[in-house]
Coordinates of C-alpha atoms in Angstrom, one line a residue:
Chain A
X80 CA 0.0 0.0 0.0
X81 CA 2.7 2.0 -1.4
X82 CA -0.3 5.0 -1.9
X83 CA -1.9 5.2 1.4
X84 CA 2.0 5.6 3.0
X85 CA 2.0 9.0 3.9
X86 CA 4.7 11.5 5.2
X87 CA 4.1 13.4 8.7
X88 CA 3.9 16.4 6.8
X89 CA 1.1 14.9 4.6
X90 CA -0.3 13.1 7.8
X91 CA -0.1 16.7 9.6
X92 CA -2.4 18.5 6.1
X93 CA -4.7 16.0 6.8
X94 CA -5.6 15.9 9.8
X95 CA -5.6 19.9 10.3
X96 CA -7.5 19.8 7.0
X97 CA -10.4 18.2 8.7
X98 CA -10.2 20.1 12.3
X99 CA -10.4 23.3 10.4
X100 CA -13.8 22.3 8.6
X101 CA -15.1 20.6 11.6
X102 CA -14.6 23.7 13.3
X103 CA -15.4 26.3 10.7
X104 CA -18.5 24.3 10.2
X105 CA -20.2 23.6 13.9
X106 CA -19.4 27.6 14.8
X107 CA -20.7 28.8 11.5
X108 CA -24.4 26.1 12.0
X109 CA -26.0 28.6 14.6
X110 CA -25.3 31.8 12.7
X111 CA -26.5 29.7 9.3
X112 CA -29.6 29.0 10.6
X113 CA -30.3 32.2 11.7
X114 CA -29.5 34.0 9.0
X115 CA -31.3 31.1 6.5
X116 CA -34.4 31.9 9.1
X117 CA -34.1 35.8 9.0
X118 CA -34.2 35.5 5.0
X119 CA -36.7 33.1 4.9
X120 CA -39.2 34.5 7.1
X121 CA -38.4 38.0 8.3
X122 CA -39.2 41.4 6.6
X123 CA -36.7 43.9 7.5
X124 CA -34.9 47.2 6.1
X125 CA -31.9 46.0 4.7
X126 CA -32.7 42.5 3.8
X127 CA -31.2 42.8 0.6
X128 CA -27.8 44.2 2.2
X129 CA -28.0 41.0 4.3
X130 CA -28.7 39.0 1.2
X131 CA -25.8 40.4 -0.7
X132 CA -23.5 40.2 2.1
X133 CA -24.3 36.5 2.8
X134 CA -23.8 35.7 -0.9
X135 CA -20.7 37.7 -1.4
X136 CA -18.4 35.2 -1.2
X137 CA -19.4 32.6 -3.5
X138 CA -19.4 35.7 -6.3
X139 CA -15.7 37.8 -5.4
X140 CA -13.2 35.7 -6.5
X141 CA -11.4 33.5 -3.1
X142 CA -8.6 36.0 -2.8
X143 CA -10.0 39.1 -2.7
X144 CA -11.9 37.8 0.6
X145 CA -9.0 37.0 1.5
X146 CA -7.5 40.4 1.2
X147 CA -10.8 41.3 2.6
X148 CA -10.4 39.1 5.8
X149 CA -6.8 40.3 6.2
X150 CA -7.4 43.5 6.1
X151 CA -10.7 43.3 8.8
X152 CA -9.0 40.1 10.7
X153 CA -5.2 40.3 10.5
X154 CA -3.5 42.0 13.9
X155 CA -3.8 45.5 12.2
X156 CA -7.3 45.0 11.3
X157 CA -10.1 47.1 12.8
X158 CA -11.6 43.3 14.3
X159 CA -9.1 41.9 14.6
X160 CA -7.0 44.3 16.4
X161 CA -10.0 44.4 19.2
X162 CA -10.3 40.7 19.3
X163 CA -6.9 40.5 19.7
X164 CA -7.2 41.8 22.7
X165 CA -9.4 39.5 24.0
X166 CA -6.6 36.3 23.3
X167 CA -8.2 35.5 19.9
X168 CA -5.9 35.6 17.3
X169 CA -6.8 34.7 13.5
X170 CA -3.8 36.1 11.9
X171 CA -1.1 33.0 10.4
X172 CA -2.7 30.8 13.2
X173 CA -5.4 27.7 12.8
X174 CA -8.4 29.8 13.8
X175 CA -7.6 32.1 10.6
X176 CA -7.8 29.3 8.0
X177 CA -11.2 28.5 9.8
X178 CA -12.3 31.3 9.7
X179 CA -11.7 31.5 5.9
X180 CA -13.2 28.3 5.8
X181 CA -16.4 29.2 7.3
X182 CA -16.8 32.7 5.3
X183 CA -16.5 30.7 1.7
X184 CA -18.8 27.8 2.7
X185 CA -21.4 30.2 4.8
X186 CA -23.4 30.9 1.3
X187 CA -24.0 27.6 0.3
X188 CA -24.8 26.4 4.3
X189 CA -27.5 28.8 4.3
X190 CA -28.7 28.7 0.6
X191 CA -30.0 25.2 1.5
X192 CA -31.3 25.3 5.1
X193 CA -33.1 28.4 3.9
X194 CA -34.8 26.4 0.9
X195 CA -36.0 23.6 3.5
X196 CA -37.4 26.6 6.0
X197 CA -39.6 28.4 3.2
X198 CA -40.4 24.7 2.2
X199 CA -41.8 24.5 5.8
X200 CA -46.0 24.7 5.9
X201 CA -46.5 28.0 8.1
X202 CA -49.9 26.7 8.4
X203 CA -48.4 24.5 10.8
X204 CA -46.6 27.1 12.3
X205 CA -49.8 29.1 12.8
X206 CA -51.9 25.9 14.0
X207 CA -49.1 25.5 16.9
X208 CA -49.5 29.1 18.0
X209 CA -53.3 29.1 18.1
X210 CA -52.7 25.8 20.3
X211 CA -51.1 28.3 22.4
X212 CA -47.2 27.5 21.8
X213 CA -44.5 30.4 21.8
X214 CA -43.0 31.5 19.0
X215 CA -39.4 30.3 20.2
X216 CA -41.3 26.7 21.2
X217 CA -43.0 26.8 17.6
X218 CA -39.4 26.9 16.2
X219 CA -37.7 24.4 18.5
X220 CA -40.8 22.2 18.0
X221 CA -41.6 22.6 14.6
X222 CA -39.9 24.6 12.3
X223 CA -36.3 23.1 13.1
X224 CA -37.1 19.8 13.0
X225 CA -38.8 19.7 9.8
X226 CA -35.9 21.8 8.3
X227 CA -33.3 18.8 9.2
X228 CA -32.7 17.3 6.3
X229 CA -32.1 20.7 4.9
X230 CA -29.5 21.9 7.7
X231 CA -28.1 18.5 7.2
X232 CA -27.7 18.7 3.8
X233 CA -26.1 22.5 4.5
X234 CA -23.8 21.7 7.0
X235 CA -22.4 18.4 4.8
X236 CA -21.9 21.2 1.7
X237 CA -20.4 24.1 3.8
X238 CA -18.3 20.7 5.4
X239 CA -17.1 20.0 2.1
X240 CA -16.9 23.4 0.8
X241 CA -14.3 24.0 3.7
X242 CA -12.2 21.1 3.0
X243 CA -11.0 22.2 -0.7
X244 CA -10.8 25.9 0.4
X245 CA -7.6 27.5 -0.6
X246 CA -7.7 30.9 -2.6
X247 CA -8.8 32.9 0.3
X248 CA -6.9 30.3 3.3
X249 CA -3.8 30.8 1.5
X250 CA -4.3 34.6 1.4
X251 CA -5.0 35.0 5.3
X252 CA -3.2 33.4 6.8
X253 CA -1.0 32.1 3.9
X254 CA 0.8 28.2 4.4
X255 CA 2.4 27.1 8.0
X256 CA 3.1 23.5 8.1
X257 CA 0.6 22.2 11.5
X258 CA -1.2 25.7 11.6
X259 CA -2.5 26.8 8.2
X260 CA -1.2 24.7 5.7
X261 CA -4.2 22.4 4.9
X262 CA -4.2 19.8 1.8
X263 CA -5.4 22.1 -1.2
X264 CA -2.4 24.3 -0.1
X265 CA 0.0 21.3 0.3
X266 CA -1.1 19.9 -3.1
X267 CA -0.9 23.4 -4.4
X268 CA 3.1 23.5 -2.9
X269 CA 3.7 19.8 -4.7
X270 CA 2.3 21.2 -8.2
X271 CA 4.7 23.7 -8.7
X272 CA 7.5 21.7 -8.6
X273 CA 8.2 19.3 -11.4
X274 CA 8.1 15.7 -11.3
X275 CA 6.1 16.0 -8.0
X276 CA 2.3 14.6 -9.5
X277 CA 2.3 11.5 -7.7
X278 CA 2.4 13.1 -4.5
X279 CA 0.2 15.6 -5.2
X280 CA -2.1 12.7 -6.6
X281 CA -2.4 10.8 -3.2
X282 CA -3.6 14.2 -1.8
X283 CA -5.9 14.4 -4.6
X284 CA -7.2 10.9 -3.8
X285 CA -7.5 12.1 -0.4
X286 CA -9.7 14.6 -0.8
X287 CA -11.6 13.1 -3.0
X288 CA -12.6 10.6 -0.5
X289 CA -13.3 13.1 2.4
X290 CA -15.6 15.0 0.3
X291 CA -17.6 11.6 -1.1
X292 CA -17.5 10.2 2.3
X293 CA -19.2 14.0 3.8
X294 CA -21.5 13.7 1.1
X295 CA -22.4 9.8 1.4
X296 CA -22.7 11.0 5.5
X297 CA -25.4 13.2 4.5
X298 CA -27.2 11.2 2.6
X299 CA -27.6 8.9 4.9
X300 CA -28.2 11.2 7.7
X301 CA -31.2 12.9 5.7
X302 CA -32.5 9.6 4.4
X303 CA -32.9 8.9 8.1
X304 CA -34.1 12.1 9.4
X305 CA -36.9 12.0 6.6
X306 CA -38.0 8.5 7.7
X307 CA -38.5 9.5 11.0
X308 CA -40.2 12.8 10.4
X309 CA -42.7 10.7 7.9
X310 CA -43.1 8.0 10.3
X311 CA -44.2 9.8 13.2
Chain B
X244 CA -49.1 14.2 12.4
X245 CA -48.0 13.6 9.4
X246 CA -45.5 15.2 6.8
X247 CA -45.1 15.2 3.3
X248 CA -41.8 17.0 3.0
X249 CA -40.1 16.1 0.2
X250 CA -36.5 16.4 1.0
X251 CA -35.1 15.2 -2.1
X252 CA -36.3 17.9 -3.9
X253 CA -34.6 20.4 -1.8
X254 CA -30.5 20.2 -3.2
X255 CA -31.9 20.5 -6.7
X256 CA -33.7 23.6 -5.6
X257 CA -30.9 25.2 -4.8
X258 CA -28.2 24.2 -6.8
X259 CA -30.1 24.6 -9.8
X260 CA -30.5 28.8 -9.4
X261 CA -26.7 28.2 -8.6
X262 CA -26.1 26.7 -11.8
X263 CA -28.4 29.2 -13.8
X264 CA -26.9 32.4 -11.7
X265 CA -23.0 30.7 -12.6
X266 CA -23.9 30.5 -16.6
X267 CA -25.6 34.0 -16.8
X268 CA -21.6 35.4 -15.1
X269 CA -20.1 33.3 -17.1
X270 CA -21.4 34.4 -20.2
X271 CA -21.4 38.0 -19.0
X272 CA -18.0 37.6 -18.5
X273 CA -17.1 36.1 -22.0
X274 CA -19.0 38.6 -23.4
X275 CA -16.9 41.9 -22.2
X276 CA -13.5 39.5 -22.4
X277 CA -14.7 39.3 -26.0
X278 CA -15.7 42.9 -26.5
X279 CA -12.4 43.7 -24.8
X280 CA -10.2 41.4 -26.7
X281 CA -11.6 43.4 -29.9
X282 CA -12.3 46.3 -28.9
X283 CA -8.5 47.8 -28.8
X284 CA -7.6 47.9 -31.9
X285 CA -7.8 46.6 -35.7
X286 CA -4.6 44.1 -35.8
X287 CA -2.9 43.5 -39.1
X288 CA -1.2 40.7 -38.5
X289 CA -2.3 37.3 -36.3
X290 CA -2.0 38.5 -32.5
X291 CA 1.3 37.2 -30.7
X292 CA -0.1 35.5 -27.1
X293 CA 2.7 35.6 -24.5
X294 CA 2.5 33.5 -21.3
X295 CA 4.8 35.1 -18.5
X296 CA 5.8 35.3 -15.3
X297 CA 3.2 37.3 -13.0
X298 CA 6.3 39.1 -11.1
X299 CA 7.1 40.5 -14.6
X300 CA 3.5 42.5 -15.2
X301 CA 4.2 46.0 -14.6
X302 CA 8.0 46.1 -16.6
X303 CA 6.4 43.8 -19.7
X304 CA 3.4 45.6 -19.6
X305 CA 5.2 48.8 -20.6
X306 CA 7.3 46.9 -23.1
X307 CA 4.3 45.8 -24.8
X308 CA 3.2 48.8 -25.7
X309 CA 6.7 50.1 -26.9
X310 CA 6.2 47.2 -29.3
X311 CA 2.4 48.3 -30.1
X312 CA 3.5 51.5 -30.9
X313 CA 6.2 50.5 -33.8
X314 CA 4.9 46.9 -35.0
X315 CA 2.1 45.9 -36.2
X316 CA 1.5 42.7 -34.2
X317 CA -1.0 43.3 -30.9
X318 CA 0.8 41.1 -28.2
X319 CA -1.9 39.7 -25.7
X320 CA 0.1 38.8 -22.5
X321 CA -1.2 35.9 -20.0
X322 CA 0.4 36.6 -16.5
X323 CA 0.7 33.6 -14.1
X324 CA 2.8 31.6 -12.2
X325 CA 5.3 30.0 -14.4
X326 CA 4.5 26.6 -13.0
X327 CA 0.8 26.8 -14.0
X328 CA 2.0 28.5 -17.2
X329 CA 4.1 26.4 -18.4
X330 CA 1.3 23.2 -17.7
X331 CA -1.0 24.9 -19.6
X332 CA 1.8 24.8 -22.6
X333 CA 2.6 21.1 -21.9
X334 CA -1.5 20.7 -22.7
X335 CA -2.0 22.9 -26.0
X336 CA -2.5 25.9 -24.7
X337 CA -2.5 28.6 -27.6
X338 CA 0.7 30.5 -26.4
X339 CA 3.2 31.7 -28.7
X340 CA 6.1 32.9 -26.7
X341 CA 7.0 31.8 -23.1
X342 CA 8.9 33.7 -20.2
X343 CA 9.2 32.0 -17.3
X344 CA 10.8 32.5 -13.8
X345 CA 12.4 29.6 -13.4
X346 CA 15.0 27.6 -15.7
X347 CA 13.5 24.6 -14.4
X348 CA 9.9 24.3 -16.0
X349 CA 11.4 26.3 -19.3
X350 CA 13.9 23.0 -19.2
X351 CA 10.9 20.8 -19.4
X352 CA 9.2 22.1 -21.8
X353 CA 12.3 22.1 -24.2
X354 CA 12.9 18.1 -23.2
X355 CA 9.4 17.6 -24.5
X356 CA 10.2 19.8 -27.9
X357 CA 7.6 22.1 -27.4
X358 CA 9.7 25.2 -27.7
X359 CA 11.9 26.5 -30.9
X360 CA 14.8 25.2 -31.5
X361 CA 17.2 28.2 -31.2
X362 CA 15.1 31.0 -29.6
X363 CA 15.8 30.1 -25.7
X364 CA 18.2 32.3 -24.2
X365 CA 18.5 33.7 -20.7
X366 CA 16.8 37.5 -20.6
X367 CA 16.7 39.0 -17.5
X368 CA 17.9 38.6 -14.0
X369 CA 16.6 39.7 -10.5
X370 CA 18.2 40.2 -6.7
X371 CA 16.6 38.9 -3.6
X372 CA 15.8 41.3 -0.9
X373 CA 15.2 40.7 2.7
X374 CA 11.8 43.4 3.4
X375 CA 10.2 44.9 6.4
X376 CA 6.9 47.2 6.1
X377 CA 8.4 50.9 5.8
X378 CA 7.2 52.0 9.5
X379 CA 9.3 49.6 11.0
X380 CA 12.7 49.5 8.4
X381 CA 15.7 50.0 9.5
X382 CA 17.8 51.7 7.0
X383 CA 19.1 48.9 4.8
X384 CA 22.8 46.9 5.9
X385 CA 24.9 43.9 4.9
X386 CA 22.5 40.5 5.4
X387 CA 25.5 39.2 7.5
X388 CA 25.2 41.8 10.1
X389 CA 21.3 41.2 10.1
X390 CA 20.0 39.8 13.1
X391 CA 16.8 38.8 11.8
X392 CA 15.6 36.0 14.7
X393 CA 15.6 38.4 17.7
X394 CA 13.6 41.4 15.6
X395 CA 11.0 38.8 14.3
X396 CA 9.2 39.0 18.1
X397 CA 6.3 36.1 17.3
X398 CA 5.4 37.8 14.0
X399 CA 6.0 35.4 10.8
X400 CA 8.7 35.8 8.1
X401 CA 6.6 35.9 4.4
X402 CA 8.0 33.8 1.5
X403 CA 6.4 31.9 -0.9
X404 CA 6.4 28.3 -0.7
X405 CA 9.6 27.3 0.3
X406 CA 10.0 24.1 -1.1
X407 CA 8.2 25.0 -4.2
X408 CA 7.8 28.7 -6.0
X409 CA 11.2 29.9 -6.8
X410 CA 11.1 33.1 -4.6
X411 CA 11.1 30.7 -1.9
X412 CA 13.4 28.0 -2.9
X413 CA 15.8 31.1 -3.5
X414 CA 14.9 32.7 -0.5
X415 CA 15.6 29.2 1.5
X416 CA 18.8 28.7 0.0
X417 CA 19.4 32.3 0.9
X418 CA 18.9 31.8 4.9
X419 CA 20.6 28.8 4.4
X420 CA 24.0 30.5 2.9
X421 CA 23.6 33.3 6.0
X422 CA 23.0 30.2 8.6
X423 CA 19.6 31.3 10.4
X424 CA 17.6 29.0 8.3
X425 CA 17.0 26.1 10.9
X426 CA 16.1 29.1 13.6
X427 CA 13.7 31.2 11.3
X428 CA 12.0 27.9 9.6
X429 CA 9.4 28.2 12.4
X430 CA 8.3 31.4 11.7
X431 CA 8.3 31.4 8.2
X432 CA 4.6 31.9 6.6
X433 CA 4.4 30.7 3.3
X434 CA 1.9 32.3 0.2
X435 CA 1.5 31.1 -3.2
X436 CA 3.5 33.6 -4.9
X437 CA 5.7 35.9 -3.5
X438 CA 3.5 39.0 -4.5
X439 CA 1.1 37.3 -1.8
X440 CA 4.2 37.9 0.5
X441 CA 4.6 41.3 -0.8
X442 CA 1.4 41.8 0.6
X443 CA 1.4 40.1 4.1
X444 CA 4.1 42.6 4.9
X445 CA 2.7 45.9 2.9
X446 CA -0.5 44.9 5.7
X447 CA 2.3 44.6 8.6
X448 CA 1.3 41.2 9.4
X449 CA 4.7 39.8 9.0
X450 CA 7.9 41.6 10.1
X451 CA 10.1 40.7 7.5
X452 CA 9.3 39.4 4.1
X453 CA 11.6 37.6 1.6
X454 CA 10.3 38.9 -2.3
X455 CA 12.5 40.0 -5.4
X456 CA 14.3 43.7 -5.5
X457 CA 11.6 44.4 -8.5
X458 CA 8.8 43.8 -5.8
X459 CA 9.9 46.0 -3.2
X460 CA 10.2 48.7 -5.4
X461 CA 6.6 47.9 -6.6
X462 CA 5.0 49.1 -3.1
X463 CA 5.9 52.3 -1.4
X464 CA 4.3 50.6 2.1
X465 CA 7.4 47.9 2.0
X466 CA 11.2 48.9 2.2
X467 CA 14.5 46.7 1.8
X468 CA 16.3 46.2 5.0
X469 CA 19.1 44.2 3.5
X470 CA 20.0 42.6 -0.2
X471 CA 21.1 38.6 -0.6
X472 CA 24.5 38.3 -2.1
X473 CA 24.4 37.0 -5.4
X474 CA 26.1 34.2 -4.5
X475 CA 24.0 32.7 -1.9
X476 CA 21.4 31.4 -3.8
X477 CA 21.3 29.7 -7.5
X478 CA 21.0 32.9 -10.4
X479 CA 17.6 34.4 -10.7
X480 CA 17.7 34.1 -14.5
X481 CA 14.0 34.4 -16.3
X482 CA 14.7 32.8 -19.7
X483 CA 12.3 33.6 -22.6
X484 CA 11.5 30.9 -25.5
X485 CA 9.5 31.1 -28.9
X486 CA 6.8 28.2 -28.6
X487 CA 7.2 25.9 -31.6
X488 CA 6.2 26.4 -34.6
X489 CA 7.1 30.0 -34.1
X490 CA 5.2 32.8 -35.5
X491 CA 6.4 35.6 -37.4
X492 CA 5.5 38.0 -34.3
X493 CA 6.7 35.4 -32.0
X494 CA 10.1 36.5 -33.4
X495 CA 9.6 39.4 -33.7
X496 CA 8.7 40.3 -30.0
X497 CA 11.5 37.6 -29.2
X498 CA 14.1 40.4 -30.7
X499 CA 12.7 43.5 -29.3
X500 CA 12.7 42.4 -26.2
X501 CA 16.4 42.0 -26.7
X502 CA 16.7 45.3 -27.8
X503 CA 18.3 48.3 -25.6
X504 CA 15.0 49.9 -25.7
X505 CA 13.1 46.8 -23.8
X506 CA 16.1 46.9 -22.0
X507 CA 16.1 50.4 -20.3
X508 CA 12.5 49.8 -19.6
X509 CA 13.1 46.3 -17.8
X510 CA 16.0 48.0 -15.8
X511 CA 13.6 51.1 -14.6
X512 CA 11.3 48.7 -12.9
X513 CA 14.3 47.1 -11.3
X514 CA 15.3 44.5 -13.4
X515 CA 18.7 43.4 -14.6
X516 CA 20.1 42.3 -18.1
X517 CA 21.2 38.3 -18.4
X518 CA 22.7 39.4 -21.7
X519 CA 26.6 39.0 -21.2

């Protein structure tokens, strides 16, 4: 098994590779739903702002967010100066590349768990309130979990989404071997030199089965969550 | 109760406005590339399409339209990195002429014949600098007397890739030659290219950054705090090649740039002549 021998430093890619999307995922779920739920179902001034903000990165090409993010984020950056203060540091460290991570998959997280809310019945909605349930108790008890297979299906995207992020990664917080260098960016290192393919194929391979494997996950995840919603 | 949601429906749902939205920027985007691509001006003869090294855009960019202004071929430049350039070449792409930053890939592509027999030759050459943002330079001294580890103070060194773009494999050898190497190695953040270190130390993220002389002078917010020595790191030669079969404007673009004129404008951007 000549292919699935792997180097520290290839070990090392991969495993911060996943950490970082784990991470940038599960932090960016709460503020995805909410966001998904304030387009879906709120009327406000400056819901179009809000729409265009959330969408922005799938649109500006990966490095200018990240030019964008080091210039709000990096230790001179009006946020990230303050938060700084506060022991939380994204510039050239882990955090950043999650960070990154989560800004380029946050459109297509809430793109989908939006869908599956506006798909929800509000007649059921408003059958639960004349019932006498509050509105926080008609989302918790209604709304959410009818929307599963939809924030499923987000989370798995944005999950896969962060994996094979490298454009705006590499220009945050640019490529430290066990802190920010992640597998697009050590594949990326490998292709510039030449005669290097097959290593750069194995990490190909790699993530080729991390994001099949996320996407298989979510399959069956949904295919669960929609057989118990139908069977209660 | 009972609930009829269909959640297979829902990924198409949403990726299909994706899809639609991606094709209506694509084509938008085709269609001023298009209008741009004609729009200059009425060329006589077939345009020449040069691939070259992004760290040569601003100095070739001026060339170009020397050229324009004399001959009667319109040069359309690609910029990239010469690694992803010279891939595309190995796989058809439409290039004409090739100048890379790196002896290495323009090697390859002559071992595979895809390159003129006769039109490689070494044009330009280019100095590595060590670079601090211009708030916090020191006036510039000799590398040896640098003491780069104990001014770092937990902000990262910028290079590109180390082990892979040129600016950093020069840069390495570089640290190497002075002997701080195994000391700064932890610090070092590596980018893509070295104009992506350029800019992690125009932003004063990083203390020091490691870039080519004709970067530093490309951004006022960046100033050289000391130069490498020549000889501690393999030449920084870009060597220029017609693509075979060659074009008449191939060659003709292949001489100017040899010419004193191309020459004067290469050096006012901070380049150096490989001519001997």
């Amino acid at each position: 098994m000549m292919l699935l021998d792997f180097s520290a430093t290839e070990w090392q890619a991969i495993s911060l590779s996943i950490k970082v999307s784990l991470v940038a995922t599960l932090f960016s779920l709460p503020f995805g739903i909410l966001a998904a739920y304030a387009l879906a179902r709120w009327d406000f001034y400056g819901k179009h702002l809000l729409n265009g903000l959330v969408h922005l990165p799938l649109v500006l090409p990966p490095v200018v967010t990240g030019y964008l993010l080091l210039v709000v984020f990096g230790t001179r950056g009006p946020i990230g100066g303050f938060l700084q203060d506060w022991g939380l540091v994204f510039a050239f460290r882990w955090t950043g590349a999650a960070l990154a991570a989560a800004i380029m998959a946050f459109p297509l997280m809430v793109r989908a768990i939006r869908l599956s809310i506006e798909a929800v019945d509000p007649k059921l909605e408003h059958a639960a309130s004349t019932l006498g349930a509050s509105n926080t108790w008609i989302f918790i008890t209604i709304t959410l979990p009818l929307t599963l297979p939809g924030i499923l299906a987000g989370t798995v995207l944005a999950f896969a989404k962060a994996l094979g992020e490298f454009g705006a990664t590499i220009t945050f917080v640019s490529s430290i071997p066990g802190q920010t260098q992640t597998v697009p960016s050590a594949i990326y290192a490998l292709l510039q030199v030449p005669g290097q393919e097959n290593a750069a194929l194995r990490l190909v391979l790699v993530s080729v089965v991390l994001a099949m494997g996320a996407l298989l996950l979510s399959e069956v995840l949904a295919r669960r969550a929609s057989k118990r919603m139908n069977g209660a | 109760m009972h609930c009829n949601f269909d959640w297979e429906s829902m990924p198409k749902g949403f990726i299909r406005p994706l899809i639609r939205r991606t094709a209506l920027v694509a084509s938008l985007h085709l269609c001023f590339f298009g209008a741009g691509l004609m729009g200059i001006k009425p060329a006589t003869a077939d345009p020449v399409t040069v691939f070259a090294a992004a760290s040569l855009k601003a100095a070739l960019d001026d060339v170009v339209l020397d050229f324009e202004r004399t001959a009667d071929h319109q040069i359309l430049v690609s910029y990239a990195g010469s690694s992803a350039l010279a891939r595309q070449i190995e796989q058809g792409a439409p290039a004409n002429l090739f100048i890379s930053a790196n002896v290495n890939w323009m090697d390859r592509l002559g071992a595979q014949g895809l390159l003129e027999p006769d039109t490689g030759l070494a044009l330009l050459t280019n100095t590595l600098v060590l670079i601090a943002p211009t708030d916090e330079a020191a006036p510039p001294v000799g590398i040896e007397d640098f003491d780069i580890i104990s001014q770092l103070k937990g902000r990262p060194l910028a290079m590109a890739f180390a082990d892979a773009v040129p600016a950093g494999i020069y840069g390495k050898s570089a640290l190497r030659h002075v002997g701080v190497w195994d000391a700064v190695a932890p610090h070092v953040a590596q980018t893509d290219s070295v104009r992506g270190a350029l800019a992690l130390v125009a932003r004063g993220e990083a203390r020091f950054g490691i870039v080519y002389a004709t970067d530093a002078q490309a951004d006022p917010r960046v100033s050289i705090v000391a130069t490498f020595p020549s000889d501690s790191h393999a030449p920084i030669v870009y060597p220029v090649a017609v693509i075979a079969p060659a074009s008449r404007g191939a060659l003709d673009f292949a001489a100017f740039l040899r010419s004193p004129e191309a020459h004067d404008t290469f050096e006012a951007h901070g380049f150096g002549s490989a001519a001997p």
